[in-house]
Amino acid sequence: MLALRADIDALPIPDAKTGVPYRSTVPDRAHACGHDVHTTTVLGAGLVLAELHRQGLLPAPVRLLFQPAEEVLPGGAADAIVAGALDGVGRIIAVHCDPRVDAGRIGLRHGAITSACDRLEVALDGPGGHTARPHLTTDLVTAAARVAADVPALLARRVDARAGLALTWGRIEAGHACNVIPMHAELAGTVRCLDLAAWRDAPDLVHAAIDEVATLHGAKSEINYVRGVPPVVNDPVVTELLHDAMAARRGPYAIEDTEQSLGGEDFSWYLEHVPGAMARLGVRTPGSNARLDLHRGDFDADEAAIKVGVELFTAAALLDGNRS
């Protein structure tokens, strides 16, 4: 049985879109990663497939999988699997919105299409003190700054550059007053990696680099390294299924090659159990120069992409059923 997967969760950011009826009605929550589009395409495909089943034209059963918590590492896919989401499933497919690709087109790639992604939280502690006498204490602000700058640089020299390991900070906090050296500082970010082998080594490498830099500056470090998700590695047979489905509906010129991104996706956990593939669904209005990236409050999708996603899922389900 083929499964069509959609992630359904939003992000904790305000919706900055204006003048559209699908703007978020919940304060400080927005579908800034296109999960509303993913959900709608699977729902739409489900309606079409249900009608075909009613007419006796559906060649094989299809499962619609609506998964929460994709944005929360290590992702809701693991819980869905434990709950039986893959019971009886032989293959699984999904799409992800891509604002770099025009609506009406999809991007496909054999092999890895996303990267591994982990979450990192670092706490630094020191005795604190007066900013007039930093030589008598641990300058925790400087220590945090050095960890932020030096640890990524160290990793770049301790990991093969072809592995594509990248540590990027999203939050740094330290102190409350201009004349007080704080006793505590925090940093948080993500570790992303193109290569699966390097991903397995990443926790030890990151721990060692942080401890080394923090110790050099007299700070004590506490590290919370949260394992996230491995790369999504598209199965070649299922990727060809998506290719053939799109070509049948929109023609071969509606398909473009795409590159492996540093984004993380818990769709990868399903692929630890069954073969599958993810396509990039173009959502940019053709001719538009707007750069509305994912995870921005003003991210928007051309609604024409929804029909394309419905057609892709429906055609893939019919092709898969006829080939099985």
One Martini backbone bead per residue (centre of mass of N, CA, C, O) as a GRO file, in nm:
protein
  324
    1MET     BB    1   0.098   0.035   0.020
    2LEU     BB    2   0.031   0.371  -0.021
    3ALA     BB    3   0.162   0.675   0.117
    4LEU     BB    4   0.036   0.998   0.215
    5ARG     BB    5   0.218   1.274   0.336
    6ALA     BB    6   0.140   1.514   0.603
    7ASP     BB    7   0.213   1.807   0.752
    8ILE     BB    8   0.038   2.023   1.019
    9ASP     BB    9   0.225   2.226   1.142
   10ALA     BB   10   0.328   2.514   1.292
   11LEU     BB   11   0.461   2.832   1.381
   12PRO     BB   12   0.606   3.060   1.636
   13ILE     BB   13   0.482   3.302   1.438
   14PRO     BB   14   0.386   3.567   1.284
   15ASP     BB   15   0.152   3.671   1.048
   16ALA     BB   16   0.246   3.887   0.762
   17LYS     BB   17   0.015   3.859   0.598
   18THR     BB   18  -0.191   4.023   0.344
   19GLY     BB   19  -0.499   3.996   0.180
   20VAL     BB   20  -0.573   3.700   0.289
   21PRO     BB   21  -0.789   3.432   0.382
   22TYR     BB   22  -0.531   3.237   0.501
   23ARG     BB   23  -0.473   3.375   0.741
   24SER     BB   24  -0.397   3.368   1.049
   25THR     BB   25  -0.605   3.336   1.364
   26VAL     BB   26  -0.343   3.291   1.535
   27PRO     BB   27  -0.146   3.410   1.752
   28ASP     BB   28   0.181   3.348   1.684
   29ARG     BB   29   0.082   3.179   1.420
   30ALA     BB   30   0.229   2.998   1.133
   31HIS     BB   31   0.242   2.887   0.788
   32ALA     BB   32   0.587   2.913   0.711
   33CYS     BB   33   0.620   2.597   0.561
   34GLY     BB   34   0.351   2.477   0.407
   35HIS     BB   35   0.159   2.271   0.564
   36ASP     BB   36  -0.114   2.359   0.446
   37VAL     BB   37  -0.048   2.260   0.163
   38HIS     BB   38   0.012   1.968   0.221
   39THR     BB   39  -0.265   1.902   0.343
   40THR     BB   40  -0.441   1.986   0.098
   41THR     BB   41  -0.325   1.787  -0.110
   42VAL     BB   42  -0.403   1.527   0.040
   43LEU     BB   43  -0.701   1.586   0.064
   44GLY     BB   44  -0.756   1.614  -0.238
   45ALA     BB   45  -0.661   1.333  -0.316
   46GLY     BB   46  -0.862   1.183  -0.135
   47LEU     BB   47  -1.118   1.274  -0.283
   48VAL     BB   48  -1.049   1.152  -0.556
   49LEU     BB   49  -0.996   0.857  -0.460
   50ALA     BB   50  -1.277   0.813  -0.336
   51GLU     BB   51  -1.432   0.843  -0.603
   52LEU     BB   52  -1.289   0.613  -0.750
   53HIS     BB   53  -1.376   0.397  -0.552
   54ARG     BB   54  -1.684   0.433  -0.596
   55GLN     BB   55  -1.632   0.353  -0.916
   56GLY     BB   56  -1.404   0.119  -0.926
   57LEU     BB   57  -1.095   0.277  -0.998
   58LEU     BB   58  -0.922   0.172  -0.760
   59PRO     BB   59  -0.643  -0.042  -0.757
   60ALA     BB   60  -0.556   0.059  -0.457
   61PRO     BB   61  -0.475   0.122  -0.160
   62VAL     BB   62  -0.471   0.430   0.043
   63ARG     BB   63  -0.277   0.634   0.260
   64LEU     BB   64  -0.349   0.892   0.490
   65LEU     BB   65  -0.096   1.110   0.640
   66PHE     BB   66  -0.129   1.301   0.944
   67GLN     BB   67   0.138   1.495   1.081
   68PRO     BB   68   0.279   1.596   1.361
   69ALA     BB   69   0.567   1.763   1.471
   70GLU     BB   70   0.800   1.838   1.258
   71GLU     BB   71   0.937   2.100   1.413
   72VAL     BB   72   0.999   1.884   1.650
   73LEU     BB   73   1.254   1.760   1.787
   74PRO     BB   74   1.253   1.449   1.624
   75GLY     BB   75   0.962   1.430   1.561
   76GLY     BB   76   0.639   1.286   1.477
   77ALA     BB   77   0.707   1.026   1.314
   78ALA     BB   78   0.783   0.831   1.541
   79ASP     BB   79   0.500   0.825   1.670
   80ALA     BB   80   0.348   0.730   1.418
   81ILE     BB   81   0.491   0.459   1.395
   82VAL     BB   82   0.413   0.347   1.673
   83ALA     BB   83   0.094   0.382   1.599
   84GLY     BB   84   0.086   0.249   1.282
   85ALA     BB   85   0.126   0.413   1.005
   86LEU     BB   86   0.297   0.159   0.850
   87ASP     BB   87   0.088  -0.045   0.844
   88GLY     BB   88   0.093  -0.194   0.526
   89VAL     BB   89   0.327  -0.029   0.414
   90GLY     BB   90   0.550   0.005   0.116
   91ARG     BB   91   0.507   0.319   0.053
   92ILE     BB   92   0.627   0.674   0.043
   93ILE     BB   93   0.497   1.013   0.008
   94ALA     BB   94   0.605   1.363  -0.060
   95VAL     BB   95   0.592   1.716   0.004
   96HIS     BB   96   0.769   2.040  -0.047
   97CYS     BB   97   0.790   2.352  -0.027
   98ASP     BB   98   0.926   2.581  -0.295
   99PRO     BB   99   1.020   2.923  -0.344
  100ARG     BB  100   1.225   2.856  -0.605
  101VAL     BB  101   0.970   2.729  -0.741
  102ASP     BB  102   0.742   2.713  -0.966
  103ALA     BB  103   0.436   2.698  -1.022
  104GLY     BB  104   0.392   2.375  -1.191
  105ARG     BB  105   0.641   2.256  -1.038
  106ILE     BB  106   0.909   2.020  -0.976
  107GLY     BB  107   1.146   1.867  -0.754
  108LEU     BB  108   1.414   1.627  -0.810
  109ARG     BB  109   1.593   1.351  -0.629
  110HIS     BB  110   1.840   1.137  -0.601
  111GLY     BB  111   1.859   1.070  -0.291
  112ALA     BB  112   1.968   1.316  -0.113
  113ILE     BB  113   1.755   1.612  -0.011
  114THR     BB  114   1.849   1.629   0.280
  115SER     BB  115   1.941   1.682   0.615
  116ALA     BB  116   2.078   1.672   0.898
  117CYS     BB  117   1.926   1.748   1.235
  118ASP     BB  118   2.018   1.934   1.525
  119ARG     BB  119   2.009   2.026   1.869
  120LEU     BB  120   2.155   2.313   2.055
  121GLU     BB  121   2.258   2.356   2.404
  122VAL     BB  122   2.422   2.623   2.594
  123ALA     BB  123   2.588   2.651   2.912
  124LEU     BB  124   2.736   2.924   3.091
  125ASP     BB  125   2.974   2.958   3.372
  126GLY     BB  126   3.038   3.204   3.638
  127PRO     BB  127   3.115   3.442   3.891
  128GLY     BB  128   3.134   3.715   3.804
  129GLY     BB  129   3.108   4.091   3.793
  130HIS     BB  130   3.291   4.369   3.723
  131THR     BB  131   3.363   4.569   3.445
  132ALA     BB  132   3.628   4.693   3.586
  133ARG     BB  133   3.721   4.359   3.659
  134PRO     BB  134   3.782   4.114   3.438
  135HIS     BB  135   4.063   3.998   3.561
  136LEU     BB  136   3.892   3.867   3.828
  137THR     BB  137   3.733   3.697   3.609
  138THR     BB  138   3.480   3.573   3.403
  139ASP     BB  139   3.417   3.659   3.076
  140LEU     BB  140   3.118   3.555   2.959
  141VAL     BB  141   3.070   3.715   2.702
  142THR     BB  142   3.332   3.638   2.564
  143ALA     BB  143   3.293   3.333   2.583
  144ALA     BB  144   3.034   3.325   2.413
  145ALA     BB  145   3.156   3.456   2.160
  146ARG     BB  146   3.373   3.236   2.115
  147VAL     BB  147   3.184   3.001   2.083
  148ALA     BB  148   3.022   3.116   1.844
  149ALA     BB  149   3.285   3.151   1.653
  150ASP     BB  150   3.491   2.897   1.705
  151VAL     BB  151   3.336   2.632   1.677
  152PRO     BB  152   3.268   2.638   1.374
  153ALA     BB  153   3.568   2.665   1.290
  154LEU     BB  154   3.667   2.398   1.409
  155LEU     BB  155   3.476   2.208   1.254
  156ALA     BB  156   3.587   2.293   0.967
  157ARG     BB  157   3.878   2.138   1.061
  158ARG     BB  158   3.744   1.837   1.167
  159VAL     BB  159   3.579   1.823   0.896
  160ASP     BB  160   3.490   1.726   0.612
  161ALA     BB  161   3.374   1.941   0.376
  162ARG     BB  162   3.187   1.722   0.227
  163ALA     BB  163   2.982   1.692   0.478
  164GLY     BB  164   2.839   1.968   0.559
  165LEU     BB  165   2.900   2.094   0.838
  166ALA     BB  166   2.667   2.303   1.041
  167LEU     BB  167   2.690   2.568   1.276
  168THR     BB  168   2.399   2.752   1.397
  169TRP     BB  169   2.293   3.034   1.553
  170GLY     BB  170   1.976   3.163   1.720
  171ARG     BB  171   2.086   3.202   2.030
  172ILE     BB  172   2.184   3.475   2.262
  173GLU     BB  173   2.245   3.496   2.624
  174ALA     BB  174   2.351   3.784   2.841
  175GLY     BB  175   2.258   3.957   3.074
  176HIS     BB  176   2.127   4.303   3.219
  177ALA     BB  177   2.390   4.482   3.255
  178CYS     BB  178   2.649   4.705   3.168
  179ASN     BB  179   2.816   4.657   3.475
  180VAL     BB  180   2.775   4.331   3.447
  181ILE     BB  181   2.912   4.030   3.487
  182PRO     BB  182   2.794   3.743   3.420
  183MET     BB  183   2.702   3.400   3.533
  184HIS     BB  184   2.523   3.363   3.262
  185ALA     BB  185   2.493   3.168   2.954
  186GLU     BB  186   2.330   3.132   2.624
  187LEU     BB  187   2.303   2.881   2.363
  188ALA     BB  188   2.142   2.830   2.033
  189GLY     BB  189   2.106   2.562   1.782
  190THR     BB  190   2.226   2.408   1.479
  191VAL     BB  191   2.301   2.085   1.333
  192ARG     BB  192   2.427   2.026   1.005
  193CYS     BB  193   2.423   1.740   0.762
  194LEU     BB  194   2.495   1.565   0.465
  195ASP     BB  195   2.641   1.334   0.623
  196LEU     BB  196   2.591   1.043   0.794
  197ALA     BB  197   2.866   0.984   0.926
  198ALA     BB  198   2.910   1.269   1.045
  199TRP     BB  199   2.652   1.272   1.218
  200ARG     BB  200   2.747   1.047   1.415
  201ASP     BB  201   3.004   1.237   1.514
  202ALA     BB  202   2.898   1.520   1.606
  203PRO     BB  203   2.860   1.520   1.918
  204ASP     BB  204   3.160   1.481   1.996
  205LEU     BB  205   3.276   1.723   1.841
  206VAL     BB  206   3.108   1.945   1.978
  207HIS     BB  207   3.178   1.897   2.269
  208ALA     BB  208   3.487   1.936   2.242
  209ALA     BB  209   3.484   2.229   2.130
  210ILE     BB  210   3.333   2.366   2.362
  211ASP     BB  211   3.514   2.285   2.597
  212GLU     BB  212   3.771   2.413   2.487
  213VAL     BB  213   3.675   2.712   2.470
  214ALA     BB  214   3.561   2.750   2.754
  215THR     BB  215   3.818   2.677   2.913
  216LEU     BB  216   4.004   2.896   2.791
  217HIS     BB  217   3.782   3.121   2.934
  218GLY     BB  218   3.681   3.000   3.227
  219ALA     BB  219   3.434   2.818   3.155
  220LYS     BB  220   3.144   2.651   3.219
  221SER     BB  221   2.992   2.363   3.062
  222GLU     BB  222   2.659   2.290   2.925
  223ILE     BB  223   2.526   2.019   2.724
  224ASN     BB  224   2.248   1.999   2.484
  225TYR     BB  225   2.213   1.721   2.272
  226VAL     BB  226   1.972   1.690   2.012
  227ARG     BB  227   1.845   1.456   1.840
  228GLY     BB  228   1.706   1.435   1.527
  229VAL     BB  229   1.760   1.400   1.186
  230PRO     BB  230   1.803   1.246   0.910
  231PRO     BB  231   1.828   1.210   0.599
  232VAL     BB  232   1.665   1.233   0.300
  233VAL     BB  233   1.640   0.927   0.104
  234ASN     BB  234   1.574   0.865  -0.207
  235ASP     BB  235   1.416   0.638  -0.382
  236PRO     BB  236   1.448   0.546  -0.707
  237VAL     BB  237   1.168   0.417  -0.763
  238VAL     BB  238   0.990   0.641  -0.627
  239THR     BB  239   1.102   0.875  -0.789
  240GLU     BB  240   0.997   0.765  -1.062
  241LEU     BB  241   0.704   0.777  -0.987
  242LEU     BB  242   0.692   1.087  -0.962
  243HIS     BB  243   0.791   1.147  -1.243
  244ASP     BB  244   0.567   0.996  -1.403
  245ALA     BB  245   0.327   1.146  -1.280
  246MET     BB  246   0.405   1.433  -1.371
  247ALA     BB  247   0.439   1.374  -1.673
  248ALA     BB  248   0.142   1.282  -1.718
  249ARG     BB  249   0.016   1.569  -1.628
  250ARG     BB  250   0.263   1.806  -1.724
  251GLY     BB  251   0.520   1.699  -1.811
  252PRO     BB  252   0.870   1.691  -1.825
  253TYR     BB  253   0.906   2.019  -1.799
  254ALA     BB  254   0.787   2.012  -1.485
  255ILE     BB  255   1.081   1.902  -1.427
  256GLU     BB  256   1.341   1.936  -1.180
  257ASP     BB  257   1.637   1.964  -1.058
  258THR     BB  258   1.767   1.911  -0.731
  259GLU     BB  259   1.908   1.987  -0.428
  260GLN     BB  260   2.071   1.954  -0.147
  261SER     BB  261   1.974   2.040   0.167
  262LEU     BB  262   1.994   2.179   0.510
  263GLY     BB  263   1.739   2.070   0.570
  264GLY     BB  264   1.500   1.927   0.784
  265GLU     BB  265   1.326   1.589   0.797
  266ASP     BB  266   1.106   1.345   0.939
  267PHE     BB  267   1.059   1.164   0.687
  268SER     BB  268   1.314   0.985   0.732
  269TRP     BB  269   1.190   0.776   0.933
  270TYR     BB  270   1.022   0.618   0.726
  271LEU     BB  271   1.286   0.530   0.552
  272GLU     BB  272   1.375   0.316   0.774
  273HIS     BB  273   1.120   0.114   0.670
  274VAL     BB  274   1.049   0.252   0.387
  275PRO     BB  275   1.016   0.335   0.080
  276GLY     BB  276   1.086   0.670  -0.059
  277ALA     BB  277   0.966   1.015  -0.147
  278MET     BB  278   1.056   1.361  -0.217
  279ALA     BB  279   0.911   1.659  -0.328
  280ARG     BB  280   0.930   1.971  -0.480
  281LEU     BB  281   0.697   2.232  -0.444
  282GLY     BB  282   0.599   2.475  -0.634
  283VAL     BB  283   0.517   2.836  -0.506
  284ARG     BB  284   0.598   3.033  -0.718
  285THR     BB  285   0.524   3.298  -0.893
  286PRO     BB  286   0.538   3.347  -1.204
  287GLY     BB  287   0.770   3.622  -1.239
  288SER     BB  288   0.863   3.648  -0.959
  289ASN     BB  289   1.095   3.832  -0.723
  290ALA     BB  290   1.025   3.711  -0.472
  291ARG     BB  291   1.175   3.640  -0.130
  292LEU     BB  292   0.991   3.391   0.032
  293ASP     BB  293   1.089   3.229   0.281
  294LEU     BB  294   1.113   3.002   0.494
  295HIS     BB  295   1.030   3.099   0.820
  296ARG     BB  296   0.853   3.340   0.739
  297GLY     BB  297   0.589   3.552   0.794
  298ASP     BB  298   0.570   3.617   0.459
  299PHE     BB  299   0.508   3.357   0.364
  300ASP     BB  300   0.408   3.233   0.035
  301ALA     BB  301   0.159   3.073  -0.181
  302ASP     BB  302   0.069   2.955  -0.471
  303GLU     BB  303  -0.241   2.809  -0.521
  304ALA     BB  304  -0.168   2.643  -0.780
  305ALA     BB  305  -0.002   2.421  -0.627
  306ILE     BB  306  -0.230   2.245  -0.520
  307LYS     BB  307  -0.317   2.109  -0.783
  308VAL     BB  308  -0.045   1.979  -0.838
  309GLY     BB  309  -0.036   1.803  -0.583
  310VAL     BB  310  -0.292   1.645  -0.640
  311GLU     BB  311  -0.203   1.526  -0.909
  312LEU     BB  312   0.049   1.382  -0.810
  313PHE     BB  313  -0.077   1.196  -0.597
  314THR     BB  314  -0.290   1.064  -0.777
  315ALA     BB  315  -0.106   0.954  -1.001
  316ALA     BB  316   0.078   0.788  -0.814
  317ALA     BB  317  -0.141   0.600  -0.701
  318LEU     BB  318  -0.229   0.479  -0.974
  319LEU     BB  319   0.042   0.375  -1.070
  320ASP     BB  320   0.107   0.198  -0.828
  321GLY     BB  321  -0.146   0.017  -0.845
  322ASN     BB  322  -0.088  -0.088  -1.144
  323ARG     BB  323   0.210  -0.206  -1.068
  324SER     BB  324   0.135  -0.411  -0.822
   0.00000   0.00000   0.00000
